[in-house]
JSON list of C-alpha atoms in Angstrom, two decimals:
[
{"chain": "A", "resi": 1, "resn": "MET", "atom": "CA", "xyz": [-5.39, -6.31, 16.10]},
{"chain": "A", "resi": 2, "resn": "PRO", "atom": "CA", "xyz": [-3.27, -7.61, 13.28]},
{"chain": "A", "resi": 3, "resn": "ASP", "atom": "CA", "xyz": [0.31, -9.00, 14.29]},
{"chain": "A", "resi": 4, "resn": "TYR", "atom": "CA", "xyz": [2.19, -6.56, 12.26]},
{"chain": "A", "resi": 5, "resn": "LYS", "atom": "CA", "xyz": [5.55, -7.81, 13.66]},
{"chain": "A", "resi": 6, "resn": "LEU", "atom": "CA", "xyz": [4.99, -11.26, 12.65]},
{"chain": "A", "resi": 7, "resn": "MET", "atom": "CA", "xyz": [3.91, -10.19, 9.11]},
{"chain": "A", "resi": 8, "resn": "ALA", "atom": "CA", "xyz": [7.07, -8.14, 8.92]},
{"chain": "A", "resi": 9, "resn": "LYS", "atom": "CA", "xyz": [9.04, -11.28, 9.98]},
{"chain": "A", "resi": 10, "resn": "GLN", "atom": "CA", "xyz": [7.28, -13.44, 7.45]},
{"chain": "A", "resi": 11, "resn": "ILE", "atom": "CA", "xyz": [8.00, -10.88, 4.69]},
{"chain": "A", "resi": 12, "resn": "GLU", "atom": "CA", "xyz": [11.67, -10.76, 5.69]},
{"chain": "A", "resi": 13, "resn": "ALA", "atom": "CA", "xyz": [11.84, -14.50, 5.42]},
{"chain": "A", "resi": 14, "resn": "LEU", "atom": "CA", "xyz": [10.41, -14.52, 1.96]},
{"chain": "A", "resi": 15, "resn": "ALA", "atom": "CA", "xyz": [13.03, -11.91, 1.03]},
{"chain": "A", "resi": 16, "resn": "GLY", "atom": "CA", "xyz": [15.61, -14.32, 1.98]},
{"chain": "A", "resi": 17, "resn": "VAL", "atom": "CA", "xyz": [14.27, -16.58, -0.64]},
{"chain": "A", "resi": 18, "resn": "CYS", "atom": "CA", "xyz": [14.23, -13.69, -3.29]},
{"chain": "A", "resi": 19, "resn": "GLY", "atom": "CA", "xyz": [14.73, -10.02, -2.66]},
{"chain": "A", "resi": 20, "resn": "ASP", "atom": "CA", "xyz": [13.65, -8.96, -6.24]},
{"chain": "A", "resi": 21, "resn": "PHE", "atom": "CA", "xyz": [10.72, -6.40, -5.74]},
{"chain": "A", "resi": 22, "resn": "LEU", "atom": "CA", "xyz": [8.15, -8.22, -7.77]},
{"chain": "A", "resi": 23, "resn": "PRO", "atom": "CA", "xyz": [8.03, -11.58, -6.12]},
{"chain": "A", "resi": 24, "resn": "LEU", "atom": "CA", "xyz": [8.47, -10.00, -2.76]},
{"chain": "A", "resi": 25, "resn": "LEU", "atom": "CA", "xyz": [5.86, -7.49, -3.11]},
{"chain": "A", "resi": 26, "resn": "SER", "atom": "CA", "xyz": [3.50, -10.21, -4.41]},
{"chain": "A", "resi": 27, "resn": "ASN", "atom": "CA", "xyz": [4.04, -12.34, -1.36]},
{"chain": "A", "resi": 28, "resn": "ALA", "atom": "CA", "xyz": [3.92, -9.19, 1.06]},
{"chain": "A", "resi": 29, "resn": "SER", "atom": "CA", "xyz": [0.31, -8.47, -0.47]},
{"chain": "A", "resi": 30, "resn": "ALA", "atom": "CA", "xyz": [-0.80, -11.91, 0.09]},
{"chain": "A", "resi": 31, "resn": "VAL", "atom": "CA", "xyz": [0.75, -11.99, 3.91]},
{"chain": "A", "resi": 32, "resn": "LEU", "atom": "CA", "xyz": [-1.13, -8.60, 4.31]},
{"chain": "A", "resi": 33, "resn": "ASN", "atom": "CA", "xyz": [-4.32, -9.71, 2.81]},
{"chain": "A", "resi": 34, "resn": "GLU", "atom": "CA", "xyz": [-4.28, -12.80, 5.11]},
{"chain": "A", "resi": 35, "resn": "GLY", "atom": "CA", "xyz": [-3.27, -11.07, 8.29]},
{"chain": "A", "resi": 36, "resn": "ILE", "atom": "CA", "xyz": [-5.43, -8.07, 8.20]},
{"chain": "A", "resi": 37, "resn": "GLU", "atom": "CA", "xyz": [-9.26, -8.29, 8.76]},
{"chain": "A", "resi": 38, "resn": "ARG", "atom": "CA", "xyz": [-12.15, -6.18, 7.32]},
{"chain": "A", "resi": 39, "resn": "ILE", "atom": "CA", "xyz": [-10.08, -4.95, 4.14]},
{"chain": "A", "resi": 40, "resn": "ASN", "atom": "CA", "xyz": [-11.22, -5.28, 0.50]},
{"chain": "A", "resi": 41, "resn": "TRP", "atom": "CA", "xyz": [-7.98, -4.43, -1.36]},
{"chain": "A", "resi": 42, "resn": "VAL", "atom": "CA", "xyz": [-4.28, -4.40, -0.49]},
{"chain": "A", "resi": 43, "resn": "GLY", "atom": "CA", "xyz": [-1.52, -3.88, -2.80]},
{"chain": "A", "resi": 44, "resn": "PHE", "atom": "CA", "xyz": [1.16, -1.85, -4.19]},
{"chain": "A", "resi": 45, "resn": "TYR", "atom": "CA", "xyz": [1.66, 0.98, -6.91]},
{"chain": "A", "resi": 46, "resn": "LEU", "atom": "CA", "xyz": [5.12, 1.53, -7.92]},
{"chain": "A", "resi": 47, "resn": "ILE", "atom": "CA", "xyz": [6.76, 4.66, -9.74]},
{"chain": "A", "resi": 48, "resn": "ASP", "atom": "CA", "xyz": [7.07, 4.06, -13.42]},
{"chain": "A", "resi": 49, "resn": "ASN", "atom": "CA", "xyz": [8.32, 6.81, -15.71]},
{"chain": "A", "resi": 50, "resn": "GLY", "atom": "CA", "xyz": [6.90, 9.69, -13.55]},
{"chain": "A", "resi": 51, "resn": "SER", "atom": "CA", "xyz": [3.51, 8.07, -12.40]},
{"chain": "A", "resi": 52, "resn": "LEU", "atom": "CA", "xyz": [2.14, 5.25, -10.32]},
{"chain": "A", "resi": 53, "resn": "LEU", "atom": "CA", "xyz": [1.74, 1.82, -12.14]},
{"chain": "A", "resi": 54, "resn": "LEU", "atom": "CA", "xyz": [-0.27, -0.94, -10.61]},
{"chain": "A", "resi": 55, "resn": "GLY", "atom": "CA", "xyz": [1.96, -3.46, -8.96]},
{"chain": "A", "resi": 56, "resn": "PRO", "atom": "CA", "xyz": [1.14, -6.73, -7.06]},
{"chain": "A", "resi": 57, "resn": "PHE", "atom": "CA", "xyz": [-2.23, -6.94, -5.03]},
{"chain": "A", "resi": 58, "resn": "GLN", "atom": "CA", "xyz": [-4.93, -8.88, -3.55]},
{"chain": "A", "resi": 59, "resn": "GLY", "atom": "CA", "xyz": [-8.58, -8.03, -4.31]},
{"chain": "A", "resi": 60, "resn": "ARG", "atom": "CA", "xyz": [-10.74, -6.98, -7.21]},
{"chain": "A", "resi": 61, "resn": "PRO", "atom": "CA", "xyz": [-9.21, -5.17, -10.39]},
{"chain": "A", "resi": 62, "resn": "ALA", "atom": "CA", "xyz": [-7.77, -1.81, -9.67]},
{"chain": "A", "resi": 63, "resn": "CYS", "atom": "CA", "xyz": [-6.86, 1.26, -11.50]},
{"chain": "A", "resi": 64, "resn": "VAL", "atom": "CA", "xyz": [-3.72, 0.65, -13.72]},
{"chain": "A", "resi": 65, "resn": "ARG", "atom": "CA", "xyz": [-2.12, 4.09, -13.52]},
{"chain": "A", "resi": 66, "resn": "ILE", "atom": "CA", "xyz": [-2.37, 7.04, -11.25]},
{"chain": "A", "resi": 67, "resn": "GLU", "atom": "CA", "xyz": [-0.92, 10.32, -11.72]},
{"chain": "A", "resi": 68, "resn": "ILE", "atom": "CA", "xyz": [1.32, 11.83, -8.87]},
{"chain": "A", "resi": 69, "resn": "GLY", "atom": "CA", "xyz": [-0.71, 14.23, -6.85]},
{"chain": "A", "resi": 70, "resn": "LYS", "atom": "CA", "xyz": [-4.01, 12.48, -7.92]},
{"chain": "A", "resi": 71, "resn": "GLY", "atom": "CA", "xyz": [-6.30, 10.43, -5.32]},
{"chain": "A", "resi": 72, "resn": "VAL", "atom": "CA", "xyz": [-4.86, 9.20, -2.05]},
{"chain": "A", "resi": 73, "resn": "CYS", "atom": "CA", "xyz": [-1.99, 7.20, -3.52]},
{"chain": "A", "resi": 74, "resn": "GLY", "atom": "CA", "xyz": [-0.74, 10.06, -5.85]},
{"chain": "A", "resi": 75, "resn": "THR", "atom": "CA", "xyz": [-1.08, 12.70, -2.89]},
{"chain": "A", "resi": 76, "resn": "ALA", "atom": "CA", "xyz": [0.96, 10.35, -0.51]},
{"chain": "A", "resi": 77, "resn": "VAL", "atom": "CA", "xyz": [3.70, 10.45, -2.98]},
{"chain": "A", "resi": 78, "resn": "ARG", "atom": "CA", "xyz": [3.51, 14.09, -3.76]},
{"chain": "A", "resi": 79, "resn": "GLU", "atom": "CA", "xyz": [3.49, 14.78, -0.07]},
{"chain": "A", "resi": 80, "resn": "GLY", "atom": "CA", "xyz": [6.04, 12.10, 0.80]},
{"chain": "A", "resi": 81, "resn": "ARG", "atom": "CA", "xyz": [3.90, 10.99, 3.82]},
{"chain": "A", "resi": 82, "resn": "LEU", "atom": "CA", "xyz": [1.65, 8.33, 5.06]},
{"chain": "A", "resi": 83, "resn": "LEU", "atom": "CA", "xyz": [-2.24, 9.16, 4.40]},
{"chain": "A", "resi": 84, "resn": "ARG", "atom": "CA", "xyz": [-4.96, 7.61, 6.49]},
{"chain": "A", "resi": 85, "resn": "VAL", "atom": "CA", "xyz": [-8.43, 8.61, 5.15]},
{"chain": "A", "resi": 86, "resn": "GLU", "atom": "CA", "xyz": [-11.36, 8.02, 7.24]},
{"chain": "A", "resi": 87, "resn": "ASP", "atom": "CA", "xyz": [-13.88, 8.28, 4.48]},
{"chain": "A", "resi": 88, "resn": "VAL", "atom": "CA", "xyz": [-12.59, 8.28, 0.83]},
{"chain": "A", "resi": 89, "resn": "HIS", "atom": "CA", "xyz": [-15.73, 9.75, -0.54]},
{"chain": "A", "resi": 90, "resn": "ARG", "atom": "CA", "xyz": [-14.80, 13.05, 1.51]},
{"chain": "A", "resi": 91, "resn": "PHE", "atom": "CA", "xyz": [-11.20, 13.05, 0.11]},
{"chain": "A", "resi": 92, "resn": "PRO", "atom": "CA", "xyz": [-10.87, 15.72, -2.74]},
{"chain": "A", "resi": 93, "resn": "GLY", "atom": "CA", "xyz": [-10.03, 13.89, -5.68]},
{"chain": "A", "resi": 94, "resn": "HIS", "atom": "CA", "xyz": [-10.59, 10.49, -4.60]},
{"chain": "A", "resi": 95, "resn": "ILE", "atom": "CA", "xyz": [-10.30, 7.81, -7.33]},
{"chain": "A", "resi": 96, "resn": "ALA", "atom": "CA", "xyz": [-13.06, 5.18, -6.97]},
{"chain": "A", "resi": 97, "resn": "CYS", "atom": "CA", "xyz": [-11.42, 2.02, -8.26]},
{"chain": "A", "resi": 98, "resn": "ASP", "atom": "CA", "xyz": [-14.00, 0.03, -6.18]},
{"chain": "A", "resi": 99, "resn": "SER", "atom": "CA", "xyz": [-17.22, 1.74, -5.04]},
{"chain": "A", "resi": 100, "resn": "ALA", "atom": "CA", "xyz": [-17.25, -0.61, -2.01]},
{"chain": "A", "resi": 101, "resn": "SER", "atom": "CA", "xyz": [-14.37, 1.08, -0.56]},
{"chain": "A", "resi": 102, "resn": "ARG", "atom": "CA", "xyz": [-15.00, 3.64, 2.42]},
{"chain": "A", "resi": 103, "resn": "SER", "atom": "CA", "xyz": [-11.65, 4.21, 4.12]},
{"chain": "A", "resi": 104, "resn": "GLU", "atom": "CA", "xyz": [-8.02, 3.82, 3.08]},
{"chain": "A", "resi": 105, "resn": "ILE", "atom": "CA", "xyz": [-4.31, 3.95, 4.28]},
{"chain": "A", "resi": 106, "resn": "VAL", "atom": "CA", "xyz": [-1.37, 4.70, 2.09]},
{"chain": "A", "resi": 107, "resn": "LEU", "atom": "CA", "xyz": [2.26, 4.37, 2.92]},
{"chain": "A", "resi": 108, "resn": "PRO", "atom": "CA", "xyz": [5.07, 5.49, 0.79]},
{"chain": "A", "resi": 109, "resn": "LEU", "atom": "CA", "xyz": [7.77, 2.94, 0.05]},
{"chain": "A", "resi": 110, "resn": "CYS", "atom": "CA", "xyz": [11.33, 4.22, -0.21]},
{"chain": "A", "resi": 111, "resn": "SER", "atom": "CA", "xyz": [14.64, 2.93, -1.64]},
{"chain": "A", "resi": 112, "resn": "GLY", "atom": "CA", "xyz": [17.81, 5.07, -1.94]},
{"chain": "A", "resi": 113, "resn": "GLY", "atom": "CA", "xyz": [16.30, 8.07, -0.57]},
{"chain": "A", "resi": 114, "resn": "ARG", "atom": "CA", "xyz": [13.48, 8.37, -2.77]},
{"chain": "A", "resi": 115, "resn": "ILE", "atom": "CA", "xyz": [9.81, 7.19, -3.05]},
{"chain": "A", "resi": 116, "resn": "VAL", "atom": "CA", "xyz": [9.44, 4.09, -5.35]},
{"chain": "A", "resi": 117, "resn": "GLY", "atom": "CA", "xyz": [5.74, 3.29, -4.67]},
{"chain": "A", "resi": 118, "resn": "VAL", "atom": "CA", "xyz": [3.15, 2.91, -1.97]},
{"chain": "A", "resi": 119, "resn": "LEU", "atom": "CA", "xyz": [1.54, 0.39, -0.05]},
{"chain": "A", "resi": 120, "resn": "ASP", "atom": "CA", "xyz": [-2.22, 0.88, -0.46]},
{"chain": "A", "resi": 121, "resn": "ILE", "atom": "CA", "xyz": [-5.02, -0.74, 1.69]},
{"chain": "A", "resi": 122, "resn": "ASP", "atom": "CA", "xyz": [-8.70, 0.01, 1.45]},
{"chain": "A", "resi": 123, "resn": "SER", "atom": "CA", "xyz": [-11.66, -1.00, 3.55]},
{"chain": "A", "resi": 124, "resn": "PRO", "atom": "CA", "xyz": [-15.25, -1.29, 3.04]},
{"chain": "A", "resi": 125, "resn": "GLU", "atom": "CA", "xyz": [-15.65, 0.11, 6.49]},
{"chain": "A", "resi": 126, "resn": "LYS", "atom": "CA", "xyz": [-15.54, 3.92, 7.22]},
{"chain": "A", "resi": 127, "resn": "GLY", "atom": "CA", "xyz": [-12.97, 4.69, 9.68]},
{"chain": "A", "resi": 128, "resn": "ARG", "atom": "CA", "xyz": [-11.46, 1.20, 9.60]},
{"chain": "A", "resi": 129, "resn": "PHE", "atom": "CA", "xyz": [-7.64, 2.17, 10.12]},
{"chain": "A", "resi": 130, "resn": "SER", "atom": "CA", "xyz": [-6.27, 3.34, 13.21]},
{"chain": "A", "resi": 131, "resn": "ALA", "atom": "CA", "xyz": [-3.17, 5.12, 14.69]},
{"chain": "A", "resi": 132, "resn": "GLU", "atom": "CA", "xyz": [-2.11, 1.59, 15.67]},
{"chain": "A", "resi": 133, "resn": "ASP", "atom": "CA", "xyz": [-2.45, 0.21, 12.13]},
{"chain": "A", "resi": 134, "resn": "GLU", "atom": "CA", "xyz": [-0.37, 3.14, 11.01]},
{"chain": "A", "resi": 135, "resn": "GLU", "atom": "CA", "xyz": [2.40, 2.08, 13.52]},
{"chain": "A", "resi": 136, "resn": "GLY", "atom": "CA", "xyz": [2.15, -1.39, 12.69]},
{"chain": "A", "resi": 137, "resn": "LEU", "atom": "CA", "xyz": [2.04, -0.93, 8.84]},
{"chain": "A", "resi": 138, "resn": "SER", "atom": "CA", "xyz": [5.02, 1.31, 9.04]},
{"chain": "A", "resi": 139, "resn": "ILE", "atom": "CA", "xyz": [6.98, -1.61, 10.76]},
{"chain": "A", "resi": 140, "resn": "VAL", "atom": "CA", "xyz": [6.03, -3.78, 7.61]},
{"chain": "A", "resi": 141, "resn": "VAL", "atom": "CA", "xyz": [6.97, -1.00, 5.17]},
{"chain": "A", "resi": 142, "resn": "SER", "atom": "CA", "xyz": [10.54, -0.67, 6.93]},
{"chain": "A", "resi": 143, "resn": "SER", "atom": "CA", "xyz": [11.19, -4.52, 6.65]},
{"chain": "A", "resi": 144, "resn": "ILE", "atom": "CA", "xyz": [10.08, -4.30, 2.76]},
{"chain": "A", "resi": 145, "resn": "GLU", "atom": "CA", "xyz": [12.44, -1.30, 2.39]},
{"chain": "A", "resi": 146, "resn": "ALA", "atom": "CA", "xyz": [15.28, -3.21, 4.03]},
{"chain": "A", "resi": 147, "resn": "CYS", "atom": "CA", "xyz": [14.61, -6.25, 1.80]},
{"chain": "A", "resi": 148, "resn": "ALA", "atom": "CA", "xyz": [13.49, -5.40, -1.47]},
{"chain": "A", "resi": 149, "resn": "ASP", "atom": "CA", "xyz": [15.70, -4.63, -4.41]},
{"chain": "A", "resi": 150, "resn": "PHE", "atom": "CA", "xyz": [14.07, -1.89, -6.51]},
{"chain": "A", "resi": 151, "resn": "SER", "atom": "CA", "xyz": [16.88, -1.41, -8.96]},
{"chain": "A", "resi": 152, "resn": "ARG", "atom": "CA", "xyz": [14.76, -2.55, -12.02]},
{"chain": "A", "resi": 153, "resn": "LEU", "atom": "CA", "xyz": [12.29, 0.15, -11.70]},
{"chain": "A", "resi": 154, "resn": "ARG", "atom": "CA", "xyz": [11.75, 2.81, -14.17]},
{"chain": "A", "resi": 155, "resn": "LEU", "atom": "CA", "xyz": [11.87, 5.81, -11.92]}
]
């Protein structure tokens, strides 16, 4: 089981160096990629002029822009909630950026009372993510929300 509390502390320490969202999310994606096993993509999509724009990530090339309400990420934003998908091929409207991905977990990021983006993690294993991952990743997202300065985003 990943040590999500340790990862959150590492991200908070990095935020002490620079709280600007771009370097912080870049380092956060690296911390998560190193700390979570059996994943093939981890990163962020950020609200940009009414849709999601690819942000810092670790993994293969990804979709650049996702409309709100489309795919797992866009649906998580539209519904304003965490989504854990056991089999992405059974998710209506799934956007296949990497055909090797089988499961996905997406957590909204908030700042100033509104969603500013999402943390997105994919795995090549069906059913990879658990309730424990949801809980641990929620701690990580809370740390990012508390530390990151998202004021430069074009919401």
